[in-house]
mmCIF file of C-alpha atoms and ligand atoms in Angstrom:
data_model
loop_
_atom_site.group_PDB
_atom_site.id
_atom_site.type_symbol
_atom_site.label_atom_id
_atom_site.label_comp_id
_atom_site.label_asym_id
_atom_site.label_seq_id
_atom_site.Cartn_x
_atom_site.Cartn_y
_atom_site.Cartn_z
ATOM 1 C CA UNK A 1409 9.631 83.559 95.332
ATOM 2 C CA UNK A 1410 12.749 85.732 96.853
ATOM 3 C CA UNK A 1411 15.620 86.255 94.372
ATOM 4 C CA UNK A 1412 18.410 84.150 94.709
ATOM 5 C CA UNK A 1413 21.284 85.396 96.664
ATOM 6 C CA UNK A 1414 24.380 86.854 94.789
ATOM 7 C CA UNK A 1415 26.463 83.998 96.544
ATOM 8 C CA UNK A 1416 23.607 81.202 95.513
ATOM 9 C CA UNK A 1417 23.741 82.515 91.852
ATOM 10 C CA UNK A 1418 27.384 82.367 91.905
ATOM 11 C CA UNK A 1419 27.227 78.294 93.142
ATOM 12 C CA UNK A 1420 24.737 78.104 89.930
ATOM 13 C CA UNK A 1421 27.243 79.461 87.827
ATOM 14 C CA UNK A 1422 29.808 77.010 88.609
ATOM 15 C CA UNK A 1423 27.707 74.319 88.838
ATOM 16 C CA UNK A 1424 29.588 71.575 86.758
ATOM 17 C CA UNK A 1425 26.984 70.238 84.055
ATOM 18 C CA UNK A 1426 27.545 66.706 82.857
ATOM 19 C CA UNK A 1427 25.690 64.809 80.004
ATOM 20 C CA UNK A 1428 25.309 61.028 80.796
ATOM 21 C CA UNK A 1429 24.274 59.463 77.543
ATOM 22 C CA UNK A 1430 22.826 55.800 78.749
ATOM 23 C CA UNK A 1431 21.564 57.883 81.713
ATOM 24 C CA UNK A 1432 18.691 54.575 82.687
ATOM 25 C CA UNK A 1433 21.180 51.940 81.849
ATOM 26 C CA UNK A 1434 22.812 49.890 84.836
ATOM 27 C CA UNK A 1435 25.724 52.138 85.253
ATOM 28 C CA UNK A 1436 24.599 55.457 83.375
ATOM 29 C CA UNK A 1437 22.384 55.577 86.250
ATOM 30 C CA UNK A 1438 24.474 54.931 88.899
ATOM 31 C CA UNK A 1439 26.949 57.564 87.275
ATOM 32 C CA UNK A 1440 24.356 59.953 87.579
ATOM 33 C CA UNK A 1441 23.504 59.191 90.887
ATOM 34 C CA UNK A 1442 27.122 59.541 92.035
ATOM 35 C CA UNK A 1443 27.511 62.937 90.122
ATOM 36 C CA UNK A 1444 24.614 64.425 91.167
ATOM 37 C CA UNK A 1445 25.840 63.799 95.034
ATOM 38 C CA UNK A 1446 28.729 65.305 94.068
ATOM 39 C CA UNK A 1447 27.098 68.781 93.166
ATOM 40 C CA UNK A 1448 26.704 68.230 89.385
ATOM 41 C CA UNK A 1449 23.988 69.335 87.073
ATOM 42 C CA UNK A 1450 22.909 65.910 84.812
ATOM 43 C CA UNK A 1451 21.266 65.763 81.950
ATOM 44 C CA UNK A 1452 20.371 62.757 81.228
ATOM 45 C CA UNK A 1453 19.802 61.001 77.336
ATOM 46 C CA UNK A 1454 18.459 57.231 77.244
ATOM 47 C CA UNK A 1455 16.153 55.434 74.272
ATOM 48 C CA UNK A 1456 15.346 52.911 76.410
ATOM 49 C CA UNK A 1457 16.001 49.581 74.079
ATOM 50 C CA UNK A 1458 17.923 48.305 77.672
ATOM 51 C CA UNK A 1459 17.647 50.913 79.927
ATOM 52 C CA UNK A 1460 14.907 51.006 82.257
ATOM 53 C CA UNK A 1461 12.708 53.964 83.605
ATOM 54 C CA UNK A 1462 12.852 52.470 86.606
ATOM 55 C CA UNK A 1463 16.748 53.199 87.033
ATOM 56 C CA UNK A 1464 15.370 57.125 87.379
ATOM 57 C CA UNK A 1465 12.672 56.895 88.425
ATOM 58 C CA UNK A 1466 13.830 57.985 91.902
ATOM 59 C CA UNK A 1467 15.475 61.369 90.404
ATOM 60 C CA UNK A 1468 11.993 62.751 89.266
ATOM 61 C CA UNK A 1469 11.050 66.449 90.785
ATOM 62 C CA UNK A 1470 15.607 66.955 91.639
ATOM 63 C CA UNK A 1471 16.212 70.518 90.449
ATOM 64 C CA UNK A 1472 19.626 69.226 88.788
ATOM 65 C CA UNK A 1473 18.639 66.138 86.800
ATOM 66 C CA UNK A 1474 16.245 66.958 83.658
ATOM 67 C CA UNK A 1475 16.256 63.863 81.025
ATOM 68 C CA UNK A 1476 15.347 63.864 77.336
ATOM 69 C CA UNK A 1477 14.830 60.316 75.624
ATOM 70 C CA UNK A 1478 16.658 60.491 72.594
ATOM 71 C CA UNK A 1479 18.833 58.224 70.815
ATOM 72 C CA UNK A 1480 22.299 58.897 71.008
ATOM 73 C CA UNK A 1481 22.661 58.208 67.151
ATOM 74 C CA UNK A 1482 20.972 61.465 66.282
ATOM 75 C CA UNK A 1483 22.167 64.783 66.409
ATOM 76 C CA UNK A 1484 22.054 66.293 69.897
ATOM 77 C CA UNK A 1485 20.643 69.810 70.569
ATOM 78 C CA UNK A 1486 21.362 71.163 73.705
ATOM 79 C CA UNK A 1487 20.750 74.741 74.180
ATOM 80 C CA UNK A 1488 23.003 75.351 77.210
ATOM 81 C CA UNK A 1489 26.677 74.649 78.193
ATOM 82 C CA UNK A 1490 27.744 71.226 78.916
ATOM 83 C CA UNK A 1491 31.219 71.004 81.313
ATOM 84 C CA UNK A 1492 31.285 66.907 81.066
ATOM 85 C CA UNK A 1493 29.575 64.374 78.025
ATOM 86 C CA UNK A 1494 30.132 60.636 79.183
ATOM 87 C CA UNK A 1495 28.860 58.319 77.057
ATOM 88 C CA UNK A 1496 27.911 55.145 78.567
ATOM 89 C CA UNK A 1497 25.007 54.067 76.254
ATOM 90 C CA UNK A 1498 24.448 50.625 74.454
ATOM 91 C CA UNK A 1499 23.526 47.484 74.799
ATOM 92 C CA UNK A 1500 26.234 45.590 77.750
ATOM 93 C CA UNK A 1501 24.909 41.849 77.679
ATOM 94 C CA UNK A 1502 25.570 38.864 75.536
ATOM 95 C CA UNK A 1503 22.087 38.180 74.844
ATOM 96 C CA UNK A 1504 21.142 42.083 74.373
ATOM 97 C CA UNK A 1505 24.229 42.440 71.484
ATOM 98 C CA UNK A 1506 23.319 39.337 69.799
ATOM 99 C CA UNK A 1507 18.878 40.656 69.615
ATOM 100 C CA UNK A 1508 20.344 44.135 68.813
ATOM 101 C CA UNK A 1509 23.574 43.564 66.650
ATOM 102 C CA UNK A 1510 22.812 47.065 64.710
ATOM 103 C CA UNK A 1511 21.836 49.201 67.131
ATOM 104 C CA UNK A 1512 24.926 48.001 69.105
ATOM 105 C CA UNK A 1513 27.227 48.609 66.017
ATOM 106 C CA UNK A 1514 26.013 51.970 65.897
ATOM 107 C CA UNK A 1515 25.698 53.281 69.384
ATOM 108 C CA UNK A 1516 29.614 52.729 69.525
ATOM 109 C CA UNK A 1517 29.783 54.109 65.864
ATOM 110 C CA UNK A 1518 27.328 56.926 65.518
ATOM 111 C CA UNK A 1519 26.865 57.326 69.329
ATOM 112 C CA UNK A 1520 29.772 58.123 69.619
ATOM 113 C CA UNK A 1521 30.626 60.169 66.922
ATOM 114 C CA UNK A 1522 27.418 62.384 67.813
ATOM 115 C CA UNK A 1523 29.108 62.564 71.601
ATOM 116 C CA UNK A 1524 32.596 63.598 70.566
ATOM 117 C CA UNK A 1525 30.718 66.044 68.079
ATOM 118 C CA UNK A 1526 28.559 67.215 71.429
ATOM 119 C CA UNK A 1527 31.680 67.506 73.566
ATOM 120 C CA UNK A 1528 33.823 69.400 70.901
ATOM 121 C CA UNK A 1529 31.159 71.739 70.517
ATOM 122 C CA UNK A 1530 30.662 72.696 74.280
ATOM 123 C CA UNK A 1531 34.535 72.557 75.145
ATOM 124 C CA UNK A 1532 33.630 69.529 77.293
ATOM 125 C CA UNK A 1533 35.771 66.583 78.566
ATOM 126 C CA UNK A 1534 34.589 63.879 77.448
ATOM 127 C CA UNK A 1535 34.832 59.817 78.382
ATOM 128 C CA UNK A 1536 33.298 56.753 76.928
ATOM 129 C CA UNK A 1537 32.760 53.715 78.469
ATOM 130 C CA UNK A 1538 35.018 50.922 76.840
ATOM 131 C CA UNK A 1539 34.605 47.548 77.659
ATOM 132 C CA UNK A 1540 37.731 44.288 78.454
ATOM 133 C CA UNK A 1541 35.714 43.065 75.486
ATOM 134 C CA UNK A 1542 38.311 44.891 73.438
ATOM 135 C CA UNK A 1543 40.763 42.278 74.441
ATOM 136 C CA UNK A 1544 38.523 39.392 73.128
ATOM 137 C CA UNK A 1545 39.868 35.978 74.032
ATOM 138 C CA UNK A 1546 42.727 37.222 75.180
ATOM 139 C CA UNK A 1547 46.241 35.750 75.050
ATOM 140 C CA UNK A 1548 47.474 37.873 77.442
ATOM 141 C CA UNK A 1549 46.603 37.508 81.203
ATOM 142 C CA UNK A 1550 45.959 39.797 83.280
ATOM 143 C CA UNK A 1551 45.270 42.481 80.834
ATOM 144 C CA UNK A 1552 47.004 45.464 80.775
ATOM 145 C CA UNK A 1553 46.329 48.443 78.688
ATOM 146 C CA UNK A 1554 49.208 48.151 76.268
ATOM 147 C CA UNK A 1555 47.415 44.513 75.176
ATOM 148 C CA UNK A 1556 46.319 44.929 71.391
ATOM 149 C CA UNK A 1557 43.597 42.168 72.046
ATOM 150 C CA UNK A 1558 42.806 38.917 70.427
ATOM 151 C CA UNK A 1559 38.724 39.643 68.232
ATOM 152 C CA UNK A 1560 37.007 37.806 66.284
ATOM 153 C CA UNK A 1561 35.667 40.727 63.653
ATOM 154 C CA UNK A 1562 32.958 38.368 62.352
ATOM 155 C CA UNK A 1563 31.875 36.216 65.177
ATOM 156 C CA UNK A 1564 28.559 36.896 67.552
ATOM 157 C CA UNK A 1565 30.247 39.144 69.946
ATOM 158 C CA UNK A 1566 32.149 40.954 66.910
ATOM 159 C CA UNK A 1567 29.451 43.819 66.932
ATOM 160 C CA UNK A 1568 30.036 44.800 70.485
ATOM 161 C CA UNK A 1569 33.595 44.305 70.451
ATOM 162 C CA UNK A 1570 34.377 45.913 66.934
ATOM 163 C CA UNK A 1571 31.865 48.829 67.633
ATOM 164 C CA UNK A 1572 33.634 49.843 71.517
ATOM 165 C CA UNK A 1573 37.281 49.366 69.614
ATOM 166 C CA UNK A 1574 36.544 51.814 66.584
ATOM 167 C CA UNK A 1575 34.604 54.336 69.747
ATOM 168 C CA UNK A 1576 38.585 54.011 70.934
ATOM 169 C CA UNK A 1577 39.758 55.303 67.882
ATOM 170 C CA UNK A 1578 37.197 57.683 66.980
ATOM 171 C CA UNK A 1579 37.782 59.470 70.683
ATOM 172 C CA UNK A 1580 41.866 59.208 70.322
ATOM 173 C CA UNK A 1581 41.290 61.223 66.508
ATOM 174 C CA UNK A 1582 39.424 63.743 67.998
ATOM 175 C CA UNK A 1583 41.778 64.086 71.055
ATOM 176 C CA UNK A 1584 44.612 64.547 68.514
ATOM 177 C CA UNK A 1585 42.405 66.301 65.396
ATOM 178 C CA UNK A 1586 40.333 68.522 67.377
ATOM 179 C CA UNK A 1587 42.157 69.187 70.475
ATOM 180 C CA UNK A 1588 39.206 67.420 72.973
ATOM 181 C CA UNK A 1589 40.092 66.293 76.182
ATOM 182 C CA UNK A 1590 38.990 62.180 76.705
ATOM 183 C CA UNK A 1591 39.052 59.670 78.823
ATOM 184 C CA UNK A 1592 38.875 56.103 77.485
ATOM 185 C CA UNK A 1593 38.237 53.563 80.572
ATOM 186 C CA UNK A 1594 37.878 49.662 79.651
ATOM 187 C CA UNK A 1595 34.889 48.611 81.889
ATOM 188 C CA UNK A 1596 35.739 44.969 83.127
ATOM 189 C CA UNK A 1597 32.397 42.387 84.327
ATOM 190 C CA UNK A 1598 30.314 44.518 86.793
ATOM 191 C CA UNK A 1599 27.125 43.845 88.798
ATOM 192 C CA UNK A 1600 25.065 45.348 91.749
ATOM 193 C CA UNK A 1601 22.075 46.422 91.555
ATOM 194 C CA UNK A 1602 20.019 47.695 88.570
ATOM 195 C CA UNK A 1603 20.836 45.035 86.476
ATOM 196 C CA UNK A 1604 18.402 43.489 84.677
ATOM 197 C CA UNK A 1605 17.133 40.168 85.613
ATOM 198 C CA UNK A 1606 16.760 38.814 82.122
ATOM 199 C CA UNK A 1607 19.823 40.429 80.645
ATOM 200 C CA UNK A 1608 21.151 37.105 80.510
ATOM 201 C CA UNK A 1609 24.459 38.026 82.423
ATOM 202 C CA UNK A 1610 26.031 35.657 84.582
ATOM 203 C CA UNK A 1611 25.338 37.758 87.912
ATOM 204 C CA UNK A 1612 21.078 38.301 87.696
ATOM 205 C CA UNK A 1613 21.138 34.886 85.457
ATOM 206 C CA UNK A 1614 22.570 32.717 88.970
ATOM 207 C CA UNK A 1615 21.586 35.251 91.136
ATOM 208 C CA UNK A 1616 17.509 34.514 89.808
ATOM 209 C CA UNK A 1617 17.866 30.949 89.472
ATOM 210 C CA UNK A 1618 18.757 30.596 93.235
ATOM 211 C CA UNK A 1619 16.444 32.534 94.457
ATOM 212 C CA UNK A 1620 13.685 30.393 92.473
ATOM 213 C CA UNK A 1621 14.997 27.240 93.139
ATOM 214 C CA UNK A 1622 16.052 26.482 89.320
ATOM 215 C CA UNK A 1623 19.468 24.750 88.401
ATOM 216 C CA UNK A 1624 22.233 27.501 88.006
ATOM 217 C CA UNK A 1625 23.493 27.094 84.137
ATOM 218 C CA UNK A 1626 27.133 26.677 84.142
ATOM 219 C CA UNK A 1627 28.340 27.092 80.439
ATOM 220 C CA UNK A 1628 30.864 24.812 78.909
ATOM 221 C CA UNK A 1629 32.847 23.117 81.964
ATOM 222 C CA UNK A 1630 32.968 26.339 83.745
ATOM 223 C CA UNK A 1631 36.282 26.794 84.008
ATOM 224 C CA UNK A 1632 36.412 29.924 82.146
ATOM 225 C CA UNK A 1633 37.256 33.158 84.678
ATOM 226 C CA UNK A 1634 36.408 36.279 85.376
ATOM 227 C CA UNK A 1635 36.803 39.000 87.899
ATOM 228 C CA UNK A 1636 33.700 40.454 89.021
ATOM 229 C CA UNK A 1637 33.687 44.628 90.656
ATOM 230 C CA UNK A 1638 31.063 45.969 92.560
ATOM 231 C CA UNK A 1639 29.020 48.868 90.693
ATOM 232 C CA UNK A 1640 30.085 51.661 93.158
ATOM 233 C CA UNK A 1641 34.087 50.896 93.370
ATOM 234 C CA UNK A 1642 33.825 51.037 89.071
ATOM 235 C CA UNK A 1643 32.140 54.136 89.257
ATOM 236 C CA UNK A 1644 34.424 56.000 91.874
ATOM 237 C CA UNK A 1645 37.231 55.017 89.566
ATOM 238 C CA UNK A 1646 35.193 56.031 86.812
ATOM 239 C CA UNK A 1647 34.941 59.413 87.983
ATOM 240 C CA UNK A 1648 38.505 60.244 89.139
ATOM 241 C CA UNK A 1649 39.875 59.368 85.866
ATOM 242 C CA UNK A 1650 37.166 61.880 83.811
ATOM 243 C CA UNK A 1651 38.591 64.372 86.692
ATOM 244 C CA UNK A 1652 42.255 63.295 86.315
ATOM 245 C CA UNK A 1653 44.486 66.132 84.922
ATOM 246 C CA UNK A 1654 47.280 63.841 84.331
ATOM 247 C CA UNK A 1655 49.320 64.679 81.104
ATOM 248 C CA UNK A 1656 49.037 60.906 80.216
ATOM 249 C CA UNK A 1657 44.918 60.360 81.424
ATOM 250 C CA UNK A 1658 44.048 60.552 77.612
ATOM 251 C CA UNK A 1659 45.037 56.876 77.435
ATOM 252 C CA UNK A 1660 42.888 53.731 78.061
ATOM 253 C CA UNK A 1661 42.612 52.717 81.789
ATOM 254 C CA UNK A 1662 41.563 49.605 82.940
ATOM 255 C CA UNK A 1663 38.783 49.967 85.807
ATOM 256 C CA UNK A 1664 37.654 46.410 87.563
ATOM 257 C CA UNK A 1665 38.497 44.082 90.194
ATOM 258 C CA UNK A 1666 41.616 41.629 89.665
ATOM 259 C CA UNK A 1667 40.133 38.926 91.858
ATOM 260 C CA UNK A 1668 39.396 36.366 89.935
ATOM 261 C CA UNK A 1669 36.786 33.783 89.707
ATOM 262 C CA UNK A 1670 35.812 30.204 87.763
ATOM 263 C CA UNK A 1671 32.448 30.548 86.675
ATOM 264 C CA UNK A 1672 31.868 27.030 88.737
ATOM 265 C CA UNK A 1673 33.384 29.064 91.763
ATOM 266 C CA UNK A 1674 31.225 31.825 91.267
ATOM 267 C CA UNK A 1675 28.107 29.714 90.922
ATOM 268 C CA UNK A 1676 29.416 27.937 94.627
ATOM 269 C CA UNK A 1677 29.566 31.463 95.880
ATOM 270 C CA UNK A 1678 26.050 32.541 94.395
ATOM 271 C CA UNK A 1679 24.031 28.918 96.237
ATOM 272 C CA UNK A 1680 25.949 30.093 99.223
ATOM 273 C CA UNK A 1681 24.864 33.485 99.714
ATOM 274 C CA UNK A 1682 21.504 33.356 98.731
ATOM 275 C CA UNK A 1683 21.124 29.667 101.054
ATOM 276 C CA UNK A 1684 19.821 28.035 98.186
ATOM 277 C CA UNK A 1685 19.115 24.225 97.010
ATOM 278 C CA UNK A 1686 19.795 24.548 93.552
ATOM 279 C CA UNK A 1687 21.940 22.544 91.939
ATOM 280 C CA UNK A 1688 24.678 23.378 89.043
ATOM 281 C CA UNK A 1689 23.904 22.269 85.431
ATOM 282 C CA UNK A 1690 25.851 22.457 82.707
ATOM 283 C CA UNK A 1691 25.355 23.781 79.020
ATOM 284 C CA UNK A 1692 27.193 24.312 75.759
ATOM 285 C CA UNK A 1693 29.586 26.925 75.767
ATOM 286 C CA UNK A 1694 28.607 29.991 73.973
ATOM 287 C CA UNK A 1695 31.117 31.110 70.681
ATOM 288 C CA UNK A 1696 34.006 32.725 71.387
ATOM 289 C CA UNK A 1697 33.271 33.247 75.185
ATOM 290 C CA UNK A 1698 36.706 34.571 76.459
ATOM 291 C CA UNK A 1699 38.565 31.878 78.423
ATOM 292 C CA UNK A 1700 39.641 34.321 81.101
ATOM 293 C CA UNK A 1701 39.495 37.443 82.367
ATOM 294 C CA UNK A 1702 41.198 39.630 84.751
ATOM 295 C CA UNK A 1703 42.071 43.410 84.707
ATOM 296 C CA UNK A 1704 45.856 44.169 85.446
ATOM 297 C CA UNK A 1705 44.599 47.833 87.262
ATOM 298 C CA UNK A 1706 48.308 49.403 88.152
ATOM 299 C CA UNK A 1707 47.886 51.741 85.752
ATOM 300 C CA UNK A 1708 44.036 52.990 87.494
ATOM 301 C CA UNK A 1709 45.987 52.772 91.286
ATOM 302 C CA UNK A 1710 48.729 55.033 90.012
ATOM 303 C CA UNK A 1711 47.020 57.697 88.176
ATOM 304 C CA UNK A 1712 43.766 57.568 89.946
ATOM 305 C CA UNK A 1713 44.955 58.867 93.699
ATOM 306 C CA UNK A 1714 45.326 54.794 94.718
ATOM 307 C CA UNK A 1715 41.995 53.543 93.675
ATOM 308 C CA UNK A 1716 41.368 50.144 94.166
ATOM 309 C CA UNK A 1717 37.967 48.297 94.748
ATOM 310 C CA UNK A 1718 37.119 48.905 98.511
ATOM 311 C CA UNK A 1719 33.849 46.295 98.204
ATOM 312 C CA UNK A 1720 34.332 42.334 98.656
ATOM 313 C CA UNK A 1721 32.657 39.985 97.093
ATOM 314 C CA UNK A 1722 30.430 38.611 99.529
ATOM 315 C CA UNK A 1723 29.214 42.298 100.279
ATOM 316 C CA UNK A 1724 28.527 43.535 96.659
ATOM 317 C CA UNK A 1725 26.462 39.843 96.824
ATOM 318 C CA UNK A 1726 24.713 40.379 99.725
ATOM 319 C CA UNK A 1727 23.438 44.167 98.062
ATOM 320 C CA UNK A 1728 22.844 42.827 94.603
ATOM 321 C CA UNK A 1729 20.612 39.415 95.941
ATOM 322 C CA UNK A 1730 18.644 41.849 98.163
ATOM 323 C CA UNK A 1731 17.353 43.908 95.434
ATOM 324 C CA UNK A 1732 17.262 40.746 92.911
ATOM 325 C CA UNK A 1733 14.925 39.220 96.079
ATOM 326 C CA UNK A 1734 12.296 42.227 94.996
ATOM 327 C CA UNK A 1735 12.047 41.684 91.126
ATOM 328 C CA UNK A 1736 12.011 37.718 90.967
HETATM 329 N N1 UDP B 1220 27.734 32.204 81.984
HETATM 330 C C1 UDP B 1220 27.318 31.009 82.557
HETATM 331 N N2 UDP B 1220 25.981 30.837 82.762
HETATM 332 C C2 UDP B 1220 25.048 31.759 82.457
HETATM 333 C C3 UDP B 1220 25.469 32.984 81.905
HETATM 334 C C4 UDP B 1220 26.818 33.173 81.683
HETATM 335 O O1 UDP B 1220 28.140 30.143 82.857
HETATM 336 O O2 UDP B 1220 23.832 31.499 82.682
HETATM 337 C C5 UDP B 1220 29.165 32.423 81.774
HETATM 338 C C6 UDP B 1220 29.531 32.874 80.366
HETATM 339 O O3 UDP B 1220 29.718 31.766 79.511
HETATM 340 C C7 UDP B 1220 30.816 33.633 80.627
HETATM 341 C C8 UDP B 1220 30.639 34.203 82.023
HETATM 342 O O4 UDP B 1220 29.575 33.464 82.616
HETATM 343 O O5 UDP B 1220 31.915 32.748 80.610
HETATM 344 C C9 UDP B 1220 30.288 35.676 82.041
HETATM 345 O O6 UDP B 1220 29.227 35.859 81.136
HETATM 346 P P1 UDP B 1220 28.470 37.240 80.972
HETATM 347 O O7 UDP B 1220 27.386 37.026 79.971
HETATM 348 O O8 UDP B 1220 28.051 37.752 82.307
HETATM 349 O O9 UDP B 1220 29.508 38.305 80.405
HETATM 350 P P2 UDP B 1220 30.890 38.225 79.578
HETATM 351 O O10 UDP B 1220 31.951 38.379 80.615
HETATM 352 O O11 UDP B 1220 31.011 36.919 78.849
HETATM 353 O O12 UDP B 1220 30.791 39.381 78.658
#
């Protein structure tokens, strides 16, 4: 093999490296995806309890992606310098945080303790993946960042909720303690593809029944909202806030799309673009299920270069039903 050229060992050199803990989850992958295309070095952690080889599978044999299964609990060894740690693993779903209550309580605990503890280590910047979960039920609408949110410590969802809003507080202590640099962005409801069809999330859970003919399961009377963001918008945004050198960037941002839905709307939307017959059912309303949701983002347009989502609905739809069409 010919030695590399002086100027090809010099684009090595400054190669940004990023760790993507959650690197086979929905959006760890997609993360990875996106830095890798944008001339990073990923190495990528996952222990699989929701992420999915499949999400990866794609990256096997690129020079720049090498992935270790670990869980993100444990200590992390890496021998080599790290520019970037985001940590975007745990479970995401309803129905995965009430089977793995624990493990979700300590991903945001321990996960990201052992991340911060990574990143303080290499000098890295480093970013977890909050969640509008940390507003709860909230009384405040649309949320903005300065909203304290409205949990219920004890309640089903308590273990994701509690666990993402001490991972804020953990990253803000070692911003201030230990000098690193963080970005804290509160994820609101995402989908494309690379969700899981049985995650039990509103988008593969109507998306699957259409496309098999089954009722769509409207819980309580379906009034309750959200606002729904295509996976690549989220993780543009995503990106230019770890790569923001505003003075104030340390602070939580808001990433999602304010257009917001009825979950009785959204199932309308889902029987229309797949051309189903199903019909709507409905069933009990899960506790504490958040009457409405929808991210106030004016804080993301003005720090973030003018993000906003670029992808409509029906679009992100159309993509997401096409690849649900292959696993149902
Ligand atoms: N939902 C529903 N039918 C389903 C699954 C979910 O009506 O089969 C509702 C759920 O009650 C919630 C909304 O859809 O109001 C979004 O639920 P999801 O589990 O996707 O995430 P959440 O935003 O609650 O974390």
């Amino acid at each position: 093999m010919p030695a590399p050229t002086r100027r090809a060992r010099a684009a090595k050199s400054t190669q940004p490296i990023s760790v993507v803990a959650g690197a086979a989850g929905f959006l760890g992958s997609h993360l990875t995806d996106l830095l890798l295309s944008r001339g990073h070095r990923v190495i990528g952690l996952d222990n699989f309890i929701t992420g999915a080889v499949d999400n990866i599978a794609h990256l096997g044999g690129n020079p720049n992606f090498k992935f270790i299964q670990q869980d993100v609990t444990e200590f992390i060894f890496l021998n080599e310098p790290v520019n970037y740690v985001w940590h975007f693993a745990s479970p995401a779903s309803p129905v995965d945080y009430l089977e793995f209550p624990i493990q979700t309580l300590k991903v945001g605990s321990l996960g990201t303790h052992k991340t911060l503890g990574l990143a303080k280590e290499k000098g890295a910047r480093f970013l977890i993946a909050s969640t509008s979960e940390i507003y709860g039920d909230p009384l405040v609408h649309p949320q903005t960042e300065s909203y304290w949110g409205n949990v219920n410590t004890i309640g089903p969802r308590g273990c994701y909720d509690e666990a993402k809003r001490f991972a804020e507080a953990l990253t803000m202590a070692y911003h201030r303690e230990h000098g690193v640099p963080t970005r804290i962005v509160r994820i609101f409801n995402t989908y494309g593809p690379r969700m899981r069809l049985r995650d039990g999330r509103v988008v593969p859970a109507f998306i699957s029944q259409a496309l098999t003919g089954k009722p769509l399961t409207v819980f309580g009377q379906g009034t309750q909202t959200r606002s729904f963001c295509y996976c690549s918008d989220l993780i543009e945004g995503i990106y230019r806030l770890m790569m923001c050198e505003d003075q104030t960037a340390n602070f939580p941002v808001n990433i999602g799309n304010p257009s917001e839905l009825t979950m009785l709307e959204f199932a309308q939307a889902i029987i229309q673009a797949t051309g189903s017959k199903s019909k709507i059912v409905f069933k009990p309303l899960p506790q504490d299920d958040p009457k409405q949701r929808r991210p106030d983002i004016t804080r993301a347009r003005q720090l973030l270069a003018d993000w906003q989502p670029q992808v409509p609905l029906a679009e992100g739809l159309e993509k997401t039903i096409a690849f649900f069409r292959g696993k149902v």
